[in-house]
Amino acid sequence: MSNYFNDSLAYLDEALEFFKKLPDFDNFRQSLTTPNRLIEVNFPILLDNGRKILVKGFRSQFNNLLGPYKGGIRFHKNATAQEVTNLSFLMTIKNAVVNLPFGGGKGGVLVDPKKFSKTELERISRGYTEAIVDCIGPRIDVPAPDVNTNSVIMDWMTDEYIKLKIKKEKLKNNELLATFTGKSLNNGGVVGREEATGLGGAIILQGMLAKLKNKFQYKNEKPTVAIQGFGNVGYFLAKYLYLSGFKIVAVSDSKGAIYVSEGLNPDLTLQCKREKGELSGCYCVGSVCDLKKGRRITNSKMLSLPVDILVPAALENSINRDNVGEIDASIILEMANAPLSKEADKILSKRGVVIIPDILANSGGVTVSYFEWRQNLDNKTLTIDQVRRKIRQKLEEAVENVWQIKQKYRVNLRIASYILALERFKQK
Ligand code: NAD
């Protein structure tokens, strides 16, 4: 994880080269690389057996130049102060790239959720909220779900926050709701959040392909795609690319990968995976699944397929020094956070591979979270059509802005995204 932070700082420094002439350059750099605040809390929780334990949690508030801190809360037994700090830095940059009025934050609670009952998880969620209650709020810091947290947990946290604040704050109930995003639909959540990151990735990829139109040729008639990780992000990305005429030839999960040369149907594949409990055998083309249509391949073989577009949508650092030589795709769409090591990024860029960076590619999720925050503050409820129209507009604008900067500064898309973020910080 710390390499990942060093890599991000190195990219930032590359972009900062273009800002060296600023009179207050040193301050500018320092304000973007030094976290504003790290909150560490220890709070007691009553277990179902009557015992009490002390639980540790963190909230990193990295930077709020552009607006309230924004970023998820993860429940993980190995969460560390360093990890949440690193992730809150990335959130700071990502929110600036897409022009959201948010800074960057991230939280972590050191628990293994599998070891607790539902009632204990509720007490942990409420206990953490109480411990950080004065540090969050709709105009201060707006948390969201992350690894091992979901809308149920956000609803508990929101309820606890409102209970503690309703008499002290002058804010109305709908404004207090805006303290958290990723809530359930009955509790002020926004429709379309589940699909947002995958849909956003599809919008950004298509936007970039339109810009790159004359720069290279697809290996095949229809652009082919391989996706590492067939979870929430991978599935919705596959679905929307499939609907737009792309050929999804391979997908993988932690148990293995499948290759379907004719191109698979993501909906049927997901349905089949749910029924069988694994992807193997789910070779679904058109409207049927047929064992003869595809084959099982290893995860590493999948990464080396000669596709037009390779999408790491599972883990950080999945393309690195050891396997970068095998990559045979023309475009990489980074849907996971930091899926390429800096070394891999450098080698692939030199080979002319177009890398659409995480801070742009996977920003659809936080963009729709922003719509949730806004709809709560405005006391409105957006429809799915409104959300889909707004996310398209926002992300197409981001593609255009990154592209203009890429042309102006003659840099790759990652550095162009960092420069765009820096332009926005500079104006503050
Ligand atoms: P998820 O848990 O729903 O899915 C992850 C998928 O990756 C699962 O199918 C899992 O089996 C698979 N996987 C795990 N290890 C693998 C391996 N070694 N090889 C191949 N597949 C493997 O998670 P998600 O919400 O889809 O998130 C995926 C990535 O996108 C994460 O890095 C996450 O941080 C990032 N991300 C997610 C969102 C969001 O809104 N969900 C937003 C921004 C970034």
Short mmCIF file of C-alpha atoms and ligand atoms in Angstrom, two decimals:
data_model
loop_
_atom_site.label_atom_id
_atom_site.label_comp_id
_atom_site.label_asym_id
_atom_site.label_seq_id
_atom_site.Cartn_x
_atom_site.Cartn_y
_atom_site.Cartn_z
CA MET A 1 0.00 0.00 0.00
CA SER A 2 2.77 2.44 0.74
CA ASN A 3 4.24 1.91 -2.75
CA TYR A 4 0.91 2.85 -4.12
CA PHE A 5 1.07 6.17 -2.25
CA ASN A 6 4.64 6.77 -3.42
CA ASP A 7 3.54 6.05 -6.99
CA SER A 8 0.68 8.54 -6.68
CA LEU A 9 3.02 11.17 -5.26
CA ALA A 10 5.46 10.54 -8.10
CA TYR A 11 2.67 11.12 -10.64
CA LEU A 12 1.67 14.27 -8.77
CA ASP A 13 5.26 15.50 -8.88
CA GLU A 14 5.42 14.84 -12.63
CA ALA A 15 2.34 17.01 -13.06
CA LEU A 16 3.70 19.64 -10.65
CA GLU A 17 6.66 20.19 -13.00
CA PHE A 18 4.27 22.36 -15.03
CA PHE A 19 3.47 24.54 -12.00
CA LYS A 20 7.05 25.31 -10.93
CA LYS A 21 6.68 28.98 -11.82
CA LEU A 22 3.95 29.58 -9.26
CA PRO A 23 5.24 32.14 -6.73
CA ASP A 24 4.12 29.99 -3.80
CA PHE A 25 5.04 26.66 -5.40
CA ASP A 26 6.49 25.07 -2.26
CA ASN A 27 3.39 25.88 -0.24
CA PHE A 28 1.18 24.68 -3.06
CA ARG A 29 2.95 21.32 -3.20
CA GLN A 30 2.98 20.98 0.56
CA SER A 31 -0.73 21.71 0.86
CA LEU A 32 -1.45 18.85 -1.52
CA THR A 33 0.89 16.26 -0.09
CA THR A 34 0.33 16.81 3.63
CA PRO A 35 -2.88 15.45 5.16
CA ASN A 36 -4.96 18.04 7.02
CA ARG A 37 -6.04 15.74 9.80
CA LEU A 38 -6.02 12.13 10.90
CA ILE A 39 -8.60 11.21 13.53
CA GLU A 40 -7.96 8.09 15.59
CA VAL A 41 -10.70 6.82 17.89
CA ASN A 42 -11.12 3.91 20.28
CA PHE A 43 -14.67 3.14 21.33
CA PRO A 44 -16.27 0.43 23.47
CA ILE A 45 -18.70 -2.08 21.97
CA LEU A 46 -21.00 -4.43 23.79
CA LEU A 47 -20.85 -7.96 22.37
CA ASP A 48 -23.88 -10.27 22.30
CA ASN A 49 -22.33 -12.34 25.11
CA GLY A 50 -22.30 -9.33 27.45
CA ARG A 51 -18.54 -8.67 27.20
CA LYS A 52 -17.20 -5.28 26.11
CA ILE A 53 -14.36 -4.74 23.65
CA LEU A 54 -12.54 -1.65 22.49
CA VAL A 55 -12.62 -1.05 18.72
CA LYS A 56 -10.15 1.20 16.89
CA GLY A 57 -11.12 3.40 13.94
CA PHE A 58 -9.60 6.11 11.78
CA ARG A 59 -10.86 8.92 9.62
CA SER A 60 -8.41 10.66 7.38
CA GLN A 61 -9.35 14.14 6.17
CA PHE A 62 -6.66 14.78 3.61
CA ASN A 63 -7.67 17.96 1.89
CA ASN A 64 -10.79 20.16 1.69
CA LEU A 65 -9.69 22.89 -0.70
CA LEU A 66 -12.55 22.09 -3.06
CA GLY A 67 -15.28 21.20 -0.55
CA PRO A 68 -16.21 18.83 2.29
CA TYR A 69 -14.01 15.76 2.65
CA LYS A 70 -15.52 12.80 0.80
CA GLY A 71 -14.62 9.11 0.81
CA GLY A 72 -15.68 5.69 2.03
CA ILE A 73 -15.42 3.89 5.35
CA ARG A 74 -14.04 0.35 5.25
CA PHE A 75 -14.40 -2.38 7.85
CA HIS A 76 -11.20 -4.39 7.69
CA LYS A 77 -9.06 -6.15 10.26
CA ASN A 78 -5.89 -4.78 8.65
CA ALA A 79 -7.04 -1.19 8.11
CA THR A 80 -4.24 1.21 9.03
CA ALA A 81 -3.79 4.93 9.47
CA GLN A 82 -1.40 4.90 6.52
CA GLU A 83 -3.86 3.09 4.28
CA VAL A 84 -6.77 5.46 4.92
CA THR A 85 -4.44 8.43 4.50
CA ASN A 86 -3.23 7.12 1.13
CA LEU A 87 -6.74 6.46 -0.06
CA SER A 88 -7.93 9.88 1.07
CA PHE A 89 -5.17 11.44 -1.05
CA LEU A 90 -6.43 9.57 -4.13
CA MET A 91 -9.98 10.73 -3.36
CA THR A 92 -8.74 14.33 -3.22
CA ILE A 93 -7.33 14.02 -6.72
CA LYS A 94 -10.23 12.01 -8.15
CA ASN A 95 -12.87 14.48 -6.95
CA ALA A 96 -10.90 17.34 -8.47
CA VAL A 97 -10.53 15.57 -11.85
CA VAL A 98 -14.31 15.18 -12.22
CA ASN A 99 -14.91 18.67 -10.83
CA LEU A 100 -16.95 17.63 -7.80
CA PRO A 101 -17.19 20.15 -4.94
CA PHE A 102 -15.49 17.73 -2.57
CA GLY A 103 -12.15 17.20 -0.93
CA GLY A 104 -10.70 13.80 -0.07
CA GLY A 105 -11.36 11.63 2.98
CA LYS A 106 -11.34 7.96 3.95
CA GLY A 107 -12.21 5.98 7.05
CA GLY A 108 -11.35 2.59 8.44
CA VAL A 109 -12.60 0.50 11.36
CA LEU A 110 -10.35 -2.34 12.48
CA VAL A 111 -12.76 -5.24 12.59
CA ASP A 112 -13.24 -8.45 10.65
CA PRO A 113 -16.95 -8.17 9.85
CA LYS A 114 -17.27 -11.96 9.43
CA LYS A 115 -16.57 -12.38 13.14
CA PHE A 116 -19.50 -10.25 14.33
CA SER A 117 -23.25 -10.74 14.42
CA LYS A 118 -25.60 -8.29 12.73
CA THR A 119 -26.45 -6.62 16.05
CA GLU A 120 -22.76 -6.30 16.91
CA LEU A 121 -22.05 -4.75 13.48
CA GLU A 122 -24.84 -2.27 14.15
CA ARG A 123 -23.25 -1.31 17.50
CA ILE A 124 -19.85 -0.95 15.79
CA SER A 125 -21.38 1.32 13.11
CA ARG A 126 -23.16 3.45 15.69
CA GLY A 127 -20.14 3.51 18.01
CA TYR A 128 -17.80 4.69 15.25
CA THR A 129 -20.29 7.39 14.22
CA GLU A 130 -20.58 8.65 17.78
CA ALA A 131 -16.80 8.71 18.12
CA ILE A 132 -16.34 10.93 15.02
CA VAL A 133 -19.67 12.75 15.19
CA ASP A 134 -18.22 16.24 15.56
CA CYS A 135 -15.79 15.74 12.69
CA ILE A 136 -18.38 14.88 10.02
CA GLY A 137 -21.44 16.62 8.55
CA PRO A 138 -22.92 17.60 5.19
CA ARG A 139 -20.57 20.59 4.88
CA ILE A 140 -17.63 19.05 6.75
CA ASP A 141 -17.01 15.44 5.76
CA VAL A 142 -19.35 13.08 3.88
CA PRO A 143 -18.51 9.37 4.28
CA ALA A 144 -19.77 6.52 2.07
CA PRO A 145 -19.51 2.71 1.84
CA ASP A 146 -16.22 1.05 0.92
CA VAL A 147 -14.74 -2.42 1.41
CA ASN A 148 -17.11 -4.55 3.60
CA THR A 149 -19.58 -1.73 4.23
CA ASN A 150 -22.91 -1.17 2.46
CA SER A 151 -26.22 0.72 2.51
CA VAL A 152 -27.39 -1.05 5.70
CA ILE A 153 -24.31 0.19 7.54
CA MET A 154 -24.70 3.70 6.07
CA ASP A 155 -28.34 3.73 7.28
CA TRP A 156 -27.27 2.84 10.84
CA MET A 157 -24.58 5.51 10.77
CA THR A 158 -26.98 8.12 9.38
CA ASP A 159 -29.60 7.28 11.99
CA GLU A 160 -27.04 7.57 14.79
CA TYR A 161 -25.70 10.85 13.41
CA ILE A 162 -29.18 12.38 13.19
CA LYS A 163 -30.06 11.18 16.69
CA LEU A 164 -26.96 12.82 18.13
CA LYS A 165 -27.23 16.03 16.12
CA ILE A 166 -30.92 16.78 15.63
CA LYS A 167 -31.24 18.88 18.78
CA LYS A 168 -27.84 20.55 18.53
CA GLU A 169 -27.68 21.42 14.83
CA LYS A 170 -29.91 23.95 13.13
CA LEU A 171 -29.94 21.74 10.03
CA LYS A 172 -33.15 20.16 8.80
CA ASN A 173 -33.53 16.40 8.67
CA ASN A 174 -32.93 16.20 4.89
CA GLU A 175 -29.72 18.20 5.30
CA LEU A 176 -28.54 15.90 8.07
CA LEU A 177 -29.20 12.94 5.73
CA ALA A 178 -26.60 14.43 3.38
CA THR A 179 -23.88 13.56 5.92
CA PHE A 180 -23.60 10.07 4.39
CA THR A 181 -24.01 8.75 0.85
CA GLY A 182 -24.59 5.17 -0.25
CA LYS A 183 -27.73 4.98 1.89
CA SER A 184 -30.70 2.76 1.02
CA LEU A 185 -33.33 4.16 -1.32
CA ASN A 186 -35.87 4.41 1.51
CA ASN A 187 -33.47 6.52 3.50
CA GLY A 188 -32.45 9.23 1.03
CA GLY A 189 -30.19 7.05 -1.14
CA VAL A 190 -29.91 7.72 -4.86
CA VAL A 191 -31.13 5.37 -7.57
CA GLY A 192 -28.38 4.10 -9.90
CA ARG A 193 -25.48 4.12 -7.42
CA GLU A 194 -24.93 0.37 -7.78
CA GLU A 195 -24.28 0.53 -11.52
CA ALA A 196 -22.56 3.94 -11.44
CA THR A 197 -18.88 2.95 -11.44
CA GLY A 198 -19.29 0.39 -14.25
CA LEU A 199 -21.57 2.64 -16.29
CA GLY A 200 -19.16 5.53 -15.73
CA GLY A 201 -16.25 3.40 -16.98
CA ALA A 202 -18.19 2.61 -20.16
CA ILE A 203 -18.96 6.31 -20.75
CA ILE A 204 -15.34 7.31 -20.21
CA LEU A 205 -13.97 4.54 -22.43
CA GLN A 206 -16.31 5.45 -25.27
CA GLY A 207 -15.50 9.13 -24.86
CA MET A 208 -11.77 8.41 -25.06
CA LEU A 209 -12.16 6.06 -28.02
CA ALA A 210 -13.94 8.84 -29.91
CA LYS A 211 -10.94 11.09 -29.23
CA LEU A 212 -8.46 8.40 -30.26
CA LYS A 213 -10.42 7.48 -33.39
CA ASN A 214 -7.72 8.11 -35.92
CA LYS A 215 -4.81 7.07 -33.72
CA PHE A 216 -5.02 3.29 -33.90
CA GLN A 217 -6.95 0.43 -35.36
CA TYR A 218 -8.82 -2.25 -33.47
CA LYS A 219 -7.36 -5.71 -33.72
CA ASN A 220 -10.82 -6.97 -34.63
CA GLU A 221 -13.90 -5.64 -36.34
CA LYS A 222 -15.72 -5.09 -33.05
CA PRO A 223 -13.49 -3.87 -30.18
CA THR A 224 -12.68 -6.83 -27.92
CA VAL A 225 -12.55 -6.57 -24.13
CA ALA A 226 -11.17 -8.72 -21.30
CA ILE A 227 -12.17 -7.85 -17.72
CA GLN A 228 -10.29 -8.93 -14.62
CA GLY A 229 -12.87 -9.03 -11.80
CA PHE A 230 -16.51 -9.84 -12.48
CA GLY A 231 -17.87 -8.15 -9.33
CA ASN A 232 -19.98 -5.03 -9.07
CA VAL A 233 -17.74 -2.84 -11.23
CA GLY A 234 -16.70 -5.52 -13.75
CA TYR A 235 -20.24 -6.76 -14.33
CA PHE A 236 -21.85 -3.35 -14.92
CA LEU A 237 -18.98 -2.27 -17.16
CA ALA A 238 -19.37 -5.49 -19.19
CA LYS A 239 -23.12 -4.97 -19.40
CA TYR A 240 -22.90 -1.42 -20.71
CA LEU A 241 -20.07 -2.15 -23.15
CA TYR A 242 -21.96 -5.19 -24.45
CA LEU A 243 -25.06 -3.04 -25.01
CA SER A 244 -22.88 -0.59 -26.98
CA GLY A 245 -21.58 -3.30 -29.34
CA PHE A 246 -18.27 -4.27 -27.72
CA LYS A 247 -17.29 -7.94 -27.68
CA ILE A 248 -16.54 -9.14 -24.13
CA VAL A 249 -14.29 -12.14 -24.81
CA ALA A 250 -13.07 -12.89 -21.28
CA VAL A 251 -13.96 -12.23 -17.64
CA SER A 252 -12.43 -13.50 -14.42
CA ASP A 253 -12.98 -13.66 -10.69
CA SER A 254 -10.84 -14.83 -7.79
CA LYS A 255 -11.50 -18.49 -8.76
CA GLY A 256 -10.51 -18.30 -12.44
CA ALA A 257 -11.26 -16.88 -15.88
CA ILE A 258 -13.35 -17.83 -18.90
CA TYR A 259 -12.67 -17.14 -22.56
CA VAL A 260 -15.52 -17.00 -25.08
CA SER A 261 -14.19 -16.10 -28.53
CA GLU A 262 -17.59 -15.15 -29.97
CA GLY A 263 -18.15 -12.67 -27.11
CA LEU A 264 -20.20 -13.40 -24.00
CA ASN A 265 -23.53 -12.08 -22.76
CA PRO A 266 -22.79 -10.48 -19.33
CA ASP A 267 -26.32 -10.85 -17.91
CA LEU A 268 -26.58 -14.54 -18.71
CA THR A 269 -23.03 -15.08 -17.51
CA LEU A 270 -23.83 -13.46 -14.16
CA GLN A 271 -27.02 -15.48 -13.79
CA CYS A 272 -25.13 -18.69 -14.61
CA LYS A 273 -22.32 -17.80 -12.18
CA ARG A 274 -24.86 -17.26 -9.41
CA GLU A 275 -26.53 -20.60 -10.10
CA LYS A 276 -23.31 -22.63 -10.40
CA GLY A 277 -21.28 -20.71 -7.84
CA GLU A 278 -18.42 -20.22 -10.35
CA LEU A 279 -17.72 -18.78 -13.79
CA SER A 280 -16.35 -22.00 -15.26
CA GLY A 281 -18.86 -23.43 -17.77
CA CYS A 282 -20.75 -20.13 -18.05
CA TYR A 283 -20.01 -19.71 -21.74
CA CYS A 284 -23.12 -17.70 -22.59
CA VAL A 285 -23.38 -16.32 -26.11
CA GLY A 286 -26.51 -14.55 -27.38
CA SER A 287 -29.30 -16.12 -25.37
CA VAL A 288 -27.81 -19.54 -24.55
CA CYS A 289 -25.04 -20.93 -22.41
CA ASP A 290 -23.20 -23.74 -24.18
CA LEU A 291 -20.15 -25.65 -22.96
CA LYS A 292 -18.69 -25.79 -26.48
CA LYS A 293 -18.65 -22.02 -26.89
CA GLY A 294 -15.85 -21.22 -24.49
CA ARG A 295 -13.13 -22.51 -22.22
CA ARG A 296 -11.64 -21.95 -18.83
CA ILE A 297 -8.30 -20.16 -18.74
CA THR A 298 -5.99 -19.08 -15.95
CA ASN A 299 -6.13 -15.57 -14.55
CA SER A 300 -2.64 -14.86 -15.82
CA LYS A 301 -3.49 -16.12 -19.32
CA MET A 302 -6.45 -13.76 -19.32
CA LEU A 303 -4.22 -10.76 -18.75
CA SER A 304 -2.11 -11.71 -21.79
CA LEU A 305 -4.98 -12.06 -24.30
CA PRO A 306 -4.50 -10.06 -27.54
CA VAL A 307 -7.56 -7.86 -26.94
CA ASP A 308 -8.16 -4.24 -27.78
CA ILE A 309 -9.12 -3.28 -24.24
CA LEU A 310 -7.95 -4.85 -20.99
CA VAL A 311 -9.78 -3.85 -17.82
CA PRO A 312 -8.29 -4.54 -14.38
CA ALA A 313 -11.38 -4.26 -12.15
CA ALA A 314 -10.35 -6.30 -9.13
CA LEU A 315 -7.22 -5.46 -7.17
CA GLU A 316 -4.46 -2.94 -6.83
CA ASN A 317 -1.08 -3.77 -8.36
CA SER A 318 -2.42 -6.61 -10.53
CA ILE A 319 -0.25 -5.53 -13.47
CA ASN A 320 3.32 -5.21 -12.27
CA ARG A 321 6.95 -5.88 -13.05
CA ASP A 322 6.37 -9.65 -13.19
CA ASN A 323 3.57 -9.79 -15.74
CA VAL A 324 3.78 -6.50 -17.65
CA GLY A 325 5.77 -8.17 -20.45
CA GLU A 326 2.81 -10.38 -21.26
CA ILE A 327 0.24 -7.65 -21.72
CA ASP A 328 -0.97 -7.57 -25.32
CA ALA A 329 -3.81 -5.04 -25.19
CA SER A 330 -3.85 -1.62 -26.90
CA ILE A 331 -5.83 0.15 -24.19
CA ILE A 332 -6.02 -0.36 -20.43
CA LEU A 333 -9.03 0.95 -18.57
CA GLU A 334 -8.13 1.11 -14.87
CA MET A 335 -11.38 0.39 -13.04
CA ALA A 336 -9.74 -0.82 -9.81
CA ASN A 337 -7.75 1.67 -7.75
CA ALA A 338 -4.05 1.63 -8.66
CA PRO A 339 -4.12 -1.67 -10.61
CA LEU A 340 -0.82 -0.85 -12.37
CA SER A 341 2.47 -0.44 -10.58
CA LYS A 342 4.40 2.65 -11.63
CA GLU A 343 6.97 0.44 -13.32
CA ALA A 344 4.28 -1.32 -15.36
CA ASP A 345 2.73 2.03 -16.24
CA LYS A 346 6.06 3.29 -17.55
CA ILE A 347 6.78 0.20 -19.65
CA LEU A 348 3.31 0.09 -21.17
CA SER A 349 3.27 3.83 -21.90
CA LYS A 350 6.60 3.47 -23.71
CA ARG A 351 5.08 0.70 -25.82
CA GLY A 352 2.28 3.08 -26.83
CA VAL A 353 -0.44 1.41 -24.78
CA VAL A 354 -3.14 3.95 -23.90
CA ILE A 355 -3.84 3.87 -20.16
CA ILE A 356 -7.07 5.45 -18.96
CA PRO A 357 -6.20 6.13 -15.30
CA ASP A 358 -8.21 5.11 -12.23
CA ILE A 359 -8.70 8.71 -11.06
CA LEU A 360 -10.77 9.25 -14.20
CA ALA A 361 -11.98 5.76 -15.17
CA ASN A 362 -13.64 4.76 -11.89
CA SER A 363 -14.98 8.17 -10.89
CA GLY A 364 -18.59 7.30 -11.84
CA GLY A 365 -19.27 6.00 -8.33
CA VAL A 366 -18.33 9.15 -6.45
CA THR A 367 -20.07 11.24 -9.12
CA VAL A 368 -23.40 9.56 -8.37
CA SER A 369 -22.66 9.87 -4.63
CA TYR A 370 -22.40 13.59 -5.27
CA PHE A 371 -25.91 13.47 -6.83
CA GLU A 372 -27.15 11.77 -3.63
CA TRP A 373 -25.61 14.47 -1.44
CA ARG A 374 -27.13 17.18 -3.66
CA GLN A 375 -30.60 15.59 -3.77
CA ASN A 376 -30.63 15.37 0.04
CA LEU A 377 -29.58 19.00 0.46
CA ASP A 378 -32.21 20.09 -2.09
CA ASN A 379 -34.81 17.76 -0.54
CA LYS A 380 -35.47 16.11 -3.91
CA THR A 381 -35.42 12.58 -5.32
CA LEU A 382 -33.76 12.02 -8.69
CA THR A 383 -35.13 9.48 -11.17
CA ILE A 384 -32.91 6.87 -12.84
CA ASP A 385 -33.18 8.74 -16.15
CA GLN A 386 -32.01 11.96 -14.50
CA VAL A 387 -29.09 10.17 -12.83
CA ARG A 388 -28.01 8.50 -16.07
CA ARG A 389 -28.26 11.78 -17.98
CA LYS A 390 -26.30 13.67 -15.35
CA ILE A 391 -23.52 11.10 -15.01
CA ARG A 392 -23.05 11.02 -18.78
CA GLN A 393 -22.86 14.82 -18.92
CA LYS A 394 -20.41 15.04 -16.02
CA LEU A 395 -18.08 12.30 -17.24
CA GLU A 396 -18.10 13.37 -20.89
CA GLU A 397 -17.08 16.81 -19.65
CA ALA A 398 -14.23 15.23 -17.66
CA VAL A 399 -13.05 13.31 -20.74
CA GLU A 400 -13.08 16.50 -22.79
CA ASN A 401 -11.13 18.40 -20.11
CA VAL A 402 -8.50 15.69 -19.68
CA TRP A 403 -8.14 15.39 -23.44
CA GLN A 404 -7.62 19.16 -23.89
CA ILE A 405 -4.88 19.12 -21.25
CA LYS A 406 -3.25 16.06 -22.80
CA GLN A 407 -3.05 17.92 -26.11
CA LYS A 408 -1.88 21.16 -24.56
CA TYR A 409 0.89 19.73 -22.35
CA ARG A 410 1.74 16.67 -24.52
CA VAL A 411 1.48 14.23 -21.63
CA ASN A 412 -0.28 10.92 -21.14
CA LEU A 413 -3.83 10.67 -19.79
CA ARG A 414 -2.74 10.02 -16.21
CA ILE A 415 -0.51 13.07 -15.97
CA ALA A 416 -3.15 15.12 -17.82
CA SER A 417 -5.68 14.09 -15.13
CA TYR A 418 -3.29 15.18 -12.37
CA ILE A 419 -2.65 18.49 -14.16
CA LEU A 420 -6.40 19.05 -14.44
CA ALA A 421 -6.75 18.48 -10.70
CA LEU A 422 -3.85 20.86 -10.03
CA GLU A 423 -5.44 23.55 -12.20
CA ARG A 424 -8.50 23.35 -9.97
CA PHE A 425 -6.50 23.49 -6.72
CA LYS A 426 -4.53 26.44 -8.07
CA GLN A 427 -7.70 28.49 -8.43
CA LYS A 428 -8.49 28.10 -4.71
P1 NAD B 1 -16.37 -6.60 -5.79
O1 NAD B 1 -15.94 -7.19 -4.51
O2 NAD B 1 -17.82 -6.52 -6.12
O3 NAD B 1 -15.68 -7.39 -7.01
C1 NAD B 1 -14.33 -7.72 -7.06
C2 NAD B 1 -14.18 -8.88 -8.06
O4 NAD B 1 -12.80 -9.15 -8.22
C3 NAD B 1 -14.82 -10.18 -7.56
O5 NAD B 1 -15.49 -10.76 -8.66
C4 NAD B 1 -13.61 -11.02 -7.15
O6 NAD B 1 -13.85 -12.41 -7.27
C5 NAD B 1 -12.61 -10.55 -8.17
N1 NAD B 1 -11.23 -10.87 -7.83
C6 NAD B 1 -10.61 -10.84 -6.63
N2 NAD B 1 -9.34 -11.26 -6.77
C7 NAD B 1 -9.15 -11.54 -8.08
C8 NAD B 1 -8.05 -12.03 -8.84
N3 NAD B 1 -6.89 -12.28 -8.28
N4 NAD B 1 -8.21 -12.19 -10.17
C9 NAD B 1 -9.39 -11.93 -10.77
N5 NAD B 1 -10.46 -11.48 -10.09
C10 NAD B 1 -10.34 -11.29 -8.77
O7 NAD B 1 -15.68 -5.15 -5.84
P2 NAD B 1 -16.04 -3.94 -6.79
O8 NAD B 1 -16.95 -3.02 -6.06
O9 NAD B 1 -16.43 -4.46 -8.14
O10 NAD B 1 -14.64 -3.18 -6.89
C11 NAD B 1 -13.63 -3.62 -7.77
C12 NAD B 1 -12.47 -2.63 -7.74
O11 NAD B 1 -12.94 -1.35 -8.15
C13 NAD B 1 -11.83 -2.42 -6.37
O12 NAD B 1 -10.46 -2.19 -6.58
C14 NAD B 1 -12.48 -1.15 -5.87
O13 NAD B 1 -11.66 -0.47 -4.93
C15 NAD B 1 -12.60 -0.38 -7.16
N6 NAD B 1 -13.63 0.65 -7.11
C16 NAD B 1 -14.92 0.33 -6.85
C17 NAD B 1 -15.89 1.30 -6.84
C18 NAD B 1 -17.34 0.96 -6.59
O14 NAD B 1 -18.18 1.85 -6.71
N7 NAD B 1 -17.69 -0.29 -6.29
C19 NAD B 1 -15.55 2.65 -7.08
C20 NAD B 1 -14.21 2.96 -7.36
C21 NAD B 1 -13.26 1.94 -7.38
#
